[in-house]
Short mmCIF file of C-alpha atoms and ligand atoms in Angstrom, two decimals:
data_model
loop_
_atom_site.label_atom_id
_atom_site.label_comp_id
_atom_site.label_asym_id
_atom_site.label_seq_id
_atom_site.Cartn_x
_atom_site.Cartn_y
_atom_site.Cartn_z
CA UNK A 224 0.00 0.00 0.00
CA UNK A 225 3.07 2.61 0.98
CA UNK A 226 4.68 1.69 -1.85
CA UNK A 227 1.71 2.39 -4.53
CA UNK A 228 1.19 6.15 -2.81
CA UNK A 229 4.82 6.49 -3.28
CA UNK A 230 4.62 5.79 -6.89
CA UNK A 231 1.50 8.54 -7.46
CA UNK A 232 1.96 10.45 -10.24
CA UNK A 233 4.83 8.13 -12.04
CA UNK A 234 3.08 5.76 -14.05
CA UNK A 235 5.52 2.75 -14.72
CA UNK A 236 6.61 2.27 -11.11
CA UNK A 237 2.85 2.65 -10.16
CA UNK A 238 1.74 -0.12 -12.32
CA UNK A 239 4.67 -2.45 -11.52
CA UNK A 240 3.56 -2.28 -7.82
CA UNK A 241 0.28 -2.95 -9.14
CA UNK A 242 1.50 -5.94 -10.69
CA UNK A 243 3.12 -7.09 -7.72
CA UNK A 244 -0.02 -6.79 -5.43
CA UNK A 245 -2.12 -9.04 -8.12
CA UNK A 246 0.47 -11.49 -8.16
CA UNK A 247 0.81 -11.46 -4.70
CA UNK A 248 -2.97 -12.18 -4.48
CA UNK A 249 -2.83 -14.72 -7.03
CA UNK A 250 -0.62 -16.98 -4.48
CA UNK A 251 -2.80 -16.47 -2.01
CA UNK A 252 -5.46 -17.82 -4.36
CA UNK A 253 -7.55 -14.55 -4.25
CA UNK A 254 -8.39 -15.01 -7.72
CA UNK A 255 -11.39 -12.77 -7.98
CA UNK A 256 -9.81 -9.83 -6.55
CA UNK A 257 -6.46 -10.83 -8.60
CA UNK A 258 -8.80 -10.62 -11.50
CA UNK A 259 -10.45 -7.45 -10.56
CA UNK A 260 -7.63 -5.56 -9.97
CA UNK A 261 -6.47 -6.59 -13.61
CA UNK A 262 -9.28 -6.02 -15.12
CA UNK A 263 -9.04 -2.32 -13.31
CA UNK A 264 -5.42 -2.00 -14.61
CA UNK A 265 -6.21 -2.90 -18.10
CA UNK A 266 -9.04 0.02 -18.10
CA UNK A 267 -6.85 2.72 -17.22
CA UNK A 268 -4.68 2.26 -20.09
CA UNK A 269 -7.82 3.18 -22.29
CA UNK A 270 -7.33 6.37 -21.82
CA UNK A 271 -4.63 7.50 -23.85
CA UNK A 272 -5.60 11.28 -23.44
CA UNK A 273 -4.94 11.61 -19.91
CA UNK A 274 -2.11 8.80 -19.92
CA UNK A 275 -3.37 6.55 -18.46
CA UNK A 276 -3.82 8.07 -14.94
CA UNK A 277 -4.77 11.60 -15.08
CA UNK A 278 -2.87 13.65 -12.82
CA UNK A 279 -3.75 15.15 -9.24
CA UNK A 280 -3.19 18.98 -8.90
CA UNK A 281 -2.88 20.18 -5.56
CA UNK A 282 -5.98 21.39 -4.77
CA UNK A 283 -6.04 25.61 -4.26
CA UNK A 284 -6.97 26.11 -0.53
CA UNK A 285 -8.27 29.25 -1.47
CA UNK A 286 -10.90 27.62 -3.48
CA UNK A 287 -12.58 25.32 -1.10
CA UNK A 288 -15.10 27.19 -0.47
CA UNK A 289 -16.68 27.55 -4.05
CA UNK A 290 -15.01 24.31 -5.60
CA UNK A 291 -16.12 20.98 -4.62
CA UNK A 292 -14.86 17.44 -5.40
CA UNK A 293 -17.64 15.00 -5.54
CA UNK A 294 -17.39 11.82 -6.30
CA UNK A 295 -19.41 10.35 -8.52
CA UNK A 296 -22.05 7.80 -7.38
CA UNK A 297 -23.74 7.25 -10.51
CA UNK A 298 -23.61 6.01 -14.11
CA UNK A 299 -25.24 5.97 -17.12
CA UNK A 300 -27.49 3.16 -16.32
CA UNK A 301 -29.24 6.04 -13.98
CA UNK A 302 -30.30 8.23 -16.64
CA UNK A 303 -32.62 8.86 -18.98
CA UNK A 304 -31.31 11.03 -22.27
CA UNK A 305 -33.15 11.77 -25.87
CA UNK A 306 -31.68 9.58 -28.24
CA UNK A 307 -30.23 12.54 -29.73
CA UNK A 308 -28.55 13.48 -26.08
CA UNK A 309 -27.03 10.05 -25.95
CA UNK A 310 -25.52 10.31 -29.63
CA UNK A 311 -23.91 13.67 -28.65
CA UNK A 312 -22.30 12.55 -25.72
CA UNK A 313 -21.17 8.91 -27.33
CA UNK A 314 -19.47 11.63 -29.57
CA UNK A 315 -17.85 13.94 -26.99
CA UNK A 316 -16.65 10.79 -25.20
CA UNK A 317 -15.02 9.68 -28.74
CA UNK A 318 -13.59 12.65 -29.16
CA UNK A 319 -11.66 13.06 -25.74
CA UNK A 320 -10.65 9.79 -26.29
CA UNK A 321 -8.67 10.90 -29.37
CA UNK A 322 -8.11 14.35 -28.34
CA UNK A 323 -4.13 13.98 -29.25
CA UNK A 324 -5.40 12.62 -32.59
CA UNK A 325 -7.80 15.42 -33.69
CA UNK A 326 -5.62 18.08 -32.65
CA UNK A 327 -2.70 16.64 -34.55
CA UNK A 328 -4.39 17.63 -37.76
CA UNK A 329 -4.93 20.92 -36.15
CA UNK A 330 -8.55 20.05 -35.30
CA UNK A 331 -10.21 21.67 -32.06
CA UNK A 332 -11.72 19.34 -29.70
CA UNK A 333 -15.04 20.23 -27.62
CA UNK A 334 -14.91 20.83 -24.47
CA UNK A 335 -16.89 23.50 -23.18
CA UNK A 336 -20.31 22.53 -23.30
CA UNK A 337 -23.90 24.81 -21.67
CA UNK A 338 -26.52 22.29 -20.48
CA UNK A 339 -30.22 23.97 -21.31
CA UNK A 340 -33.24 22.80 -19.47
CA UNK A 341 -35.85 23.12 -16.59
CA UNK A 342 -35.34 22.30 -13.35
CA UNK A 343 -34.91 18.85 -12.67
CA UNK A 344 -34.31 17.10 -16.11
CA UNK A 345 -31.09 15.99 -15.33
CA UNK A 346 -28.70 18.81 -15.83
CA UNK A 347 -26.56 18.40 -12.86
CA UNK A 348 -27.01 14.59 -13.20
CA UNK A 349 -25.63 14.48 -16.12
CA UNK A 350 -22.60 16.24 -16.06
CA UNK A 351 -22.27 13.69 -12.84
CA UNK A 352 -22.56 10.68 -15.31
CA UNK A 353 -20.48 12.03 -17.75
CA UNK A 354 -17.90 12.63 -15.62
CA UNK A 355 -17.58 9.56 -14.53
CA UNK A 356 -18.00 7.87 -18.13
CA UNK A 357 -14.65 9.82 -18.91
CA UNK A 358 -13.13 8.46 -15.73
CA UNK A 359 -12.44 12.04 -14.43
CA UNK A 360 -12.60 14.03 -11.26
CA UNK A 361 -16.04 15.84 -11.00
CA UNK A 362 -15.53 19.64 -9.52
CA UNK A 363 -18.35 21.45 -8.99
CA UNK A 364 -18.16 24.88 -8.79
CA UNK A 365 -20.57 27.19 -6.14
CA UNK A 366 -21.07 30.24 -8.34
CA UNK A 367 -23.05 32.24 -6.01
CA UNK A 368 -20.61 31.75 -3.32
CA UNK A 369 -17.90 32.77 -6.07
CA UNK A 370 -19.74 35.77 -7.08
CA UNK A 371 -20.79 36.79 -3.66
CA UNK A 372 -17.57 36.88 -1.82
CA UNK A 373 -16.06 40.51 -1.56
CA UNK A 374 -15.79 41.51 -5.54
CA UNK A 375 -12.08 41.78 -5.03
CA UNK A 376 -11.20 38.78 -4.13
CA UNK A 377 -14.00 37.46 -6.95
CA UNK A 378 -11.78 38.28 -9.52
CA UNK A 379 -8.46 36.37 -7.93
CA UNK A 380 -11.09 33.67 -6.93
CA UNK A 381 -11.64 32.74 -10.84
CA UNK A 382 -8.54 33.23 -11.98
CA UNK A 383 -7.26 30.77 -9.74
CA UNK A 384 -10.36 28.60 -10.63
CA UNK A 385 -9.40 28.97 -14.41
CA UNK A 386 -5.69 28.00 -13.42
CA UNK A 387 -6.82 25.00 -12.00
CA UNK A 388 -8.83 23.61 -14.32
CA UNK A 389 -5.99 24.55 -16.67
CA UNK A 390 -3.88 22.03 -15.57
CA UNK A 391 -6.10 19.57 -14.22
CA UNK A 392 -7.84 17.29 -16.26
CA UNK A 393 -11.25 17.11 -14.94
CA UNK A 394 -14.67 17.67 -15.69
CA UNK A 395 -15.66 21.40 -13.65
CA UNK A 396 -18.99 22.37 -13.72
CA UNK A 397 -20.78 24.77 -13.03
CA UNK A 398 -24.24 24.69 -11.78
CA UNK A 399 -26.73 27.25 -11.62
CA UNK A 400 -25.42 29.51 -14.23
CA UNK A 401 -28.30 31.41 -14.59
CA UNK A 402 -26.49 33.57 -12.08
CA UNK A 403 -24.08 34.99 -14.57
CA UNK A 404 -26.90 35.55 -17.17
CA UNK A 405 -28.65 37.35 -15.01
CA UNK A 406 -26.35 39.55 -13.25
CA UNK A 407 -25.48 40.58 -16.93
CA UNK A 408 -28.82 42.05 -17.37
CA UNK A 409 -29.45 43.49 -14.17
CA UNK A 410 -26.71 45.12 -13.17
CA UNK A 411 -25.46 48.19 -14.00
CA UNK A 412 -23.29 48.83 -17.47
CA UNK A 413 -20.02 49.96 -15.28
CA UNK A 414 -20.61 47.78 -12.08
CA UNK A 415 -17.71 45.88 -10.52
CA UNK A 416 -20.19 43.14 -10.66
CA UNK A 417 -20.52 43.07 -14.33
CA UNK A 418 -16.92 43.53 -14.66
CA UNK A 419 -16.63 40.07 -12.88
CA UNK A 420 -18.68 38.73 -14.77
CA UNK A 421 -17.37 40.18 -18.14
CA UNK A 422 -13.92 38.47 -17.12
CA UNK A 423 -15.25 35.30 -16.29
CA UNK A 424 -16.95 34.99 -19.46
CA UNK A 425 -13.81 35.76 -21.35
CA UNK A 426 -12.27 32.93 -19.15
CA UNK A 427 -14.49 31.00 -20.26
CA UNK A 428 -13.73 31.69 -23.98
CA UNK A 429 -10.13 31.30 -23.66
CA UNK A 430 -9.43 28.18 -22.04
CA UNK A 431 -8.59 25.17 -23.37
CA UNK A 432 -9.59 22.47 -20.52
CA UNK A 433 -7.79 18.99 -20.61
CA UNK A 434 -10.81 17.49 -19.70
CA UNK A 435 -14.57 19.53 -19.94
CA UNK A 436 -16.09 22.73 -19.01
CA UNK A 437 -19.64 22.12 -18.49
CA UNK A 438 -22.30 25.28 -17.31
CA UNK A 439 -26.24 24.34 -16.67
CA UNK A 440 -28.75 26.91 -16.48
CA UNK A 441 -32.16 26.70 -16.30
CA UNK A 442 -33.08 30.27 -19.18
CA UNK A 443 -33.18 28.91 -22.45
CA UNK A 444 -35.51 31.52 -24.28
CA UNK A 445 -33.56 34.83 -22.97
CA UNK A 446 -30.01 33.33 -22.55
CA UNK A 447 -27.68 35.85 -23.39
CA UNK A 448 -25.46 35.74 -27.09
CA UNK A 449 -22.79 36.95 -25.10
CA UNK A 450 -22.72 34.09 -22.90
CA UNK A 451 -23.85 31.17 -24.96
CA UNK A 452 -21.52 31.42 -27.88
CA UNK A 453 -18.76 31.16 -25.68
CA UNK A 454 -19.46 27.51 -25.53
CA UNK A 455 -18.55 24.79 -28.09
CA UNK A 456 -21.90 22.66 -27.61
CA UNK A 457 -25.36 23.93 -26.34
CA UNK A 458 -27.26 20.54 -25.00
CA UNK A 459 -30.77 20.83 -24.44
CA UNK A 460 -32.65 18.86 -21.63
CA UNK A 461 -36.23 18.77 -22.24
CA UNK A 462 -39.11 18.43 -20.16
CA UNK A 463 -39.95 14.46 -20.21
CA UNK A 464 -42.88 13.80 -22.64
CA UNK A 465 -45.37 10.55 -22.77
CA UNK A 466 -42.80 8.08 -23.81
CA UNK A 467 -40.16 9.47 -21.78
CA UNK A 468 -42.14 9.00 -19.07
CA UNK A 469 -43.37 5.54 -19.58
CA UNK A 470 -39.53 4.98 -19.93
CA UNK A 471 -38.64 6.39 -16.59
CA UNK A 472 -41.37 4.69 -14.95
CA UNK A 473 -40.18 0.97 -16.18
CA UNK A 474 -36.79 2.28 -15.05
CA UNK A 475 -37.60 3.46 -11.85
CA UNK A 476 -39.72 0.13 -11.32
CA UNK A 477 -36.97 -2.15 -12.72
CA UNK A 478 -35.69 -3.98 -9.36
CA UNK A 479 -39.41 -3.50 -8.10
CA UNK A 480 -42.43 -6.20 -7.64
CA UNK A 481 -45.77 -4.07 -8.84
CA UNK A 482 -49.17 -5.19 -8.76
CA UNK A 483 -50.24 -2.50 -11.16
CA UNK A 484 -48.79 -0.94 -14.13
CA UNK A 485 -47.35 2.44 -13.85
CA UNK A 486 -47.34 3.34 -17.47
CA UNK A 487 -50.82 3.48 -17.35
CA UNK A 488 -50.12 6.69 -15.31
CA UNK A 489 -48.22 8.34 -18.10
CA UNK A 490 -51.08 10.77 -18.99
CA UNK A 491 -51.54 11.60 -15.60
CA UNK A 492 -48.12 12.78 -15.25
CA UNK A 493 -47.80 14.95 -17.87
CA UNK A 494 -45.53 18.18 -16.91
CA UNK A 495 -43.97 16.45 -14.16
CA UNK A 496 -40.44 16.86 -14.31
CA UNK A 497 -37.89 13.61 -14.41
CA UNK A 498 -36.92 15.00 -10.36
CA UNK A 499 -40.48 15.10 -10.03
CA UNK A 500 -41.07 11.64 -11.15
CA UNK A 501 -38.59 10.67 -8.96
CA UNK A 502 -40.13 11.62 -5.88
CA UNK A 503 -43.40 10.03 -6.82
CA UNK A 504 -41.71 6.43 -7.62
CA UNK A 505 -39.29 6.47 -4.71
CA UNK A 506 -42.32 7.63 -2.33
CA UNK A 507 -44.41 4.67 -3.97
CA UNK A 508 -42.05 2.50 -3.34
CA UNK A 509 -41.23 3.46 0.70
CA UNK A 510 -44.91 3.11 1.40
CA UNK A 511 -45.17 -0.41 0.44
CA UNK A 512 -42.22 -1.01 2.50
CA UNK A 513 -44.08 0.62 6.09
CA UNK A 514 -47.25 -1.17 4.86
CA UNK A 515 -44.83 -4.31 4.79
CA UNK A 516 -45.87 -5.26 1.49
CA UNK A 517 -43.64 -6.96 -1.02
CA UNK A 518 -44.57 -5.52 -4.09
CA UNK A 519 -46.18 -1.83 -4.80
CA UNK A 520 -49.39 -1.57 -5.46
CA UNK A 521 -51.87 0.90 -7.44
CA UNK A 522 -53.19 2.63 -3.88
CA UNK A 523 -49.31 3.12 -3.17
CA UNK A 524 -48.65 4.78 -6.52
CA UNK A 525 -51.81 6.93 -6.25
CA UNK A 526 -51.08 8.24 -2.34
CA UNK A 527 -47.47 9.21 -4.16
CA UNK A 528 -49.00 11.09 -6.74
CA UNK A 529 -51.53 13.13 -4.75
CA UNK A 530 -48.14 13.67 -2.28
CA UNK A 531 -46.70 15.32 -5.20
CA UNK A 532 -49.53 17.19 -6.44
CA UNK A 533 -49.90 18.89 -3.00
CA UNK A 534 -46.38 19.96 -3.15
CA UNK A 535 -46.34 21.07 -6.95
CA UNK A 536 -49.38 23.02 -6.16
CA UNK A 537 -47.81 24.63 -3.21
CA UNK A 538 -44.89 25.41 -5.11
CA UNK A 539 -46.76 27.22 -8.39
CA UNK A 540 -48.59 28.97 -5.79
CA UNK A 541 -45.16 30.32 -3.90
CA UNK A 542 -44.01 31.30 -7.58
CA UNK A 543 -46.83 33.14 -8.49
CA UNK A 544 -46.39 35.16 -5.39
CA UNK A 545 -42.59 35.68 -6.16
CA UNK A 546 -43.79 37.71 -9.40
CA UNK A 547 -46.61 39.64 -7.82
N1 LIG B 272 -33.06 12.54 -17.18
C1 LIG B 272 -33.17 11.95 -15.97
N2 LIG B 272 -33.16 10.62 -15.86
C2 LIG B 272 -33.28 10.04 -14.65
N3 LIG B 272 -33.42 10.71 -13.48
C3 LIG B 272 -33.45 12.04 -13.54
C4 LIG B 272 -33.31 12.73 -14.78
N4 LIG B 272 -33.37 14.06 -14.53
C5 LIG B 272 -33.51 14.19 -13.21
N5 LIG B 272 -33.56 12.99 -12.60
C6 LIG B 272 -33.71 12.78 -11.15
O1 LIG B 272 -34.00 14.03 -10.53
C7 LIG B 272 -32.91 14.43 -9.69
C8 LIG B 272 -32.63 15.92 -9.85
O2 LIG B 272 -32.18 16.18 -11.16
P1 LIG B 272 -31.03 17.25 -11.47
O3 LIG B 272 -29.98 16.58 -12.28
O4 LIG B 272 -30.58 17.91 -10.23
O5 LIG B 272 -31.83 18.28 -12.38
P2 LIG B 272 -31.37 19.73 -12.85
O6 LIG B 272 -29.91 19.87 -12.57
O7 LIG B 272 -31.70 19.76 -14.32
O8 LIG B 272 -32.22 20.69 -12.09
C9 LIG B 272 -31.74 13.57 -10.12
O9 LIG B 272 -30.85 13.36 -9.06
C10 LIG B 272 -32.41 12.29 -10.55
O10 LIG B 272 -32.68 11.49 -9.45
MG1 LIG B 273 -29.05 21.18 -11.20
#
């Protein structure tokens, strides 16, 4: 174990420890770990971009409080994409894969792409999941704790943001972008705020990330020129319609005994978000579990959607306040 830390960073000596533990387990007759670990090996060296291991960059201590490291828990198996979503990214993925390629004949490569959608159809998710497709850290950066800090130090704050992304290959996103779109309109033209702004948009144009730049926002109609063609791909996450919801729903119900069937409820749930849907199939499925049931039934699925009509109604309701 000391000795594979000590080899961090330096690829052959790391994998010849690695060798050493597997064949170290294989004389102990461990033979399914032995063949894990190989198997784990053998995958990193698909990766030619990032050589095989991408390399750790100190993270900035100055940073920790708008840049987060999360570690992705899920994979692709845990969303639900258009078809033409799921071509797109099968095609960013190919083309970080043979980044060194492209740009050899003095092609660009995309990286910077703007997610475009309502809340909760998967924006966030999906960066998550594509992240760890591409077998790279997942930084998430807090933009209104960026923004908000004491202007002066904003500025410093993203350039050492842009720095590190610079030379680590990762995937940094970030969320709620709308923040930047909006302090463009509503601030003043000579601001310090839009200044901040201004420069983090031109950061935006000028880097080159080793891995991606992802932003999400939830505009679409009134999203700013100045800020969307700044970005190499615009991906648009829609709203799920009938058949995307009768997909979800025999996804969400996959591992799941019913005595009902939930598609049936597809017209029913029409302009519920995928986050939404969620909550109704998870909440389904935890009251046939305190009713000690073994499979979920029609009443469960019912109680779960009047749950969530309560709160969607309760939520319209707080919005249409907000704009009074
Ligand atoms: N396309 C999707 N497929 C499957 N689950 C989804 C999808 N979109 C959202 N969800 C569920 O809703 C939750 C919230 O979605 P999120 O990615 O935060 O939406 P957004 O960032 O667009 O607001 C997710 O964690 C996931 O459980
Ligand atoms: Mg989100």
């Amino acid at each position: 174990m000391k000795k594979l830390l000590a080899s961090y960073g330096r690829e052959d000596d790391f994998r010849a420890v690695v060798e050493q533990i597997i064949a170290d387990e294989e004389k102990k007759n461990n033979r399914v770990l032995a063949r894990s670990l190989r198997k784990t090996l053998d995958n990193l060296g698909s990766h030619p971009q990032t050589g095989g291991l991408s390399r750790l960059v100190p993270f900035p201590d100055e940073a920790k409080d708008f840049i987060q490291r999360i570690e992705p828990r899920h994979g692709p198996q845990d969303i639900i994409l258009s078809r033409g979503n799921i071509e797109l990214f099968v095609g960013l993925i190919r083309e970080f894969r043979q980044a060194d390629r492209i740009r050899r004949h003095g092609l660009p490569v995309r990286s910077k792409l703007l997610f475009c959608g309502p809340p909760g159809s998967g924006k966030t998710l999906c960066a998550e999941v594509f992240a760890n497709e591409l077998g790279l850290p997942f930084f998430h950066v807090r933009l209104d704790s960026l923004i908000s800090s004491y202007l002066g130090e904003t500025a410093t704050n993203i350039r050492k943001t842009f720095e590190f992304a610079r030379r680590q290959p990762c995937v940094l996103f970030f969320d709620e972008f709308d923040a930047i779109a909006r302090s463009r309109e509503e601030t003043g033209e000579h601001s310090e705020l839009r200044r901040v702004v201004n420069s983090l948009l031109i950061f935006i144009e000028q880097i080159e990330p080793q891995g991606f730049l992802i932003a999400a926002t939830n505009l679409d109609a009134h999203l700013d020129p100045a800020v969307w063609r700044r970005f190499d791909e615009i991906v648009w996450f829609e709203q799920p319609d009938d058949k995307m919801i009768r997909k979800y729903l025999e996804h969400a119900f996959r591992n799941v005994k019913v005595t009902f069937d939930p598609s049936s409820y597809s017209n029913q749930l029409q302009s519920y978000s995928y986050a939404d849907l969620e909550r109704v199939c998870v909440q389904a499925i935890k009251l046939s579990v305190l009713n000690g049931n073994r499979a979920v039934s029609d009443a469960d699925f019912r109680h779960a959607m009047r749950d969530a009509e309560r709160r969607r109604m309760r939520k319209q309701k707080l919005e249409d306040q907000t704009r009074e």
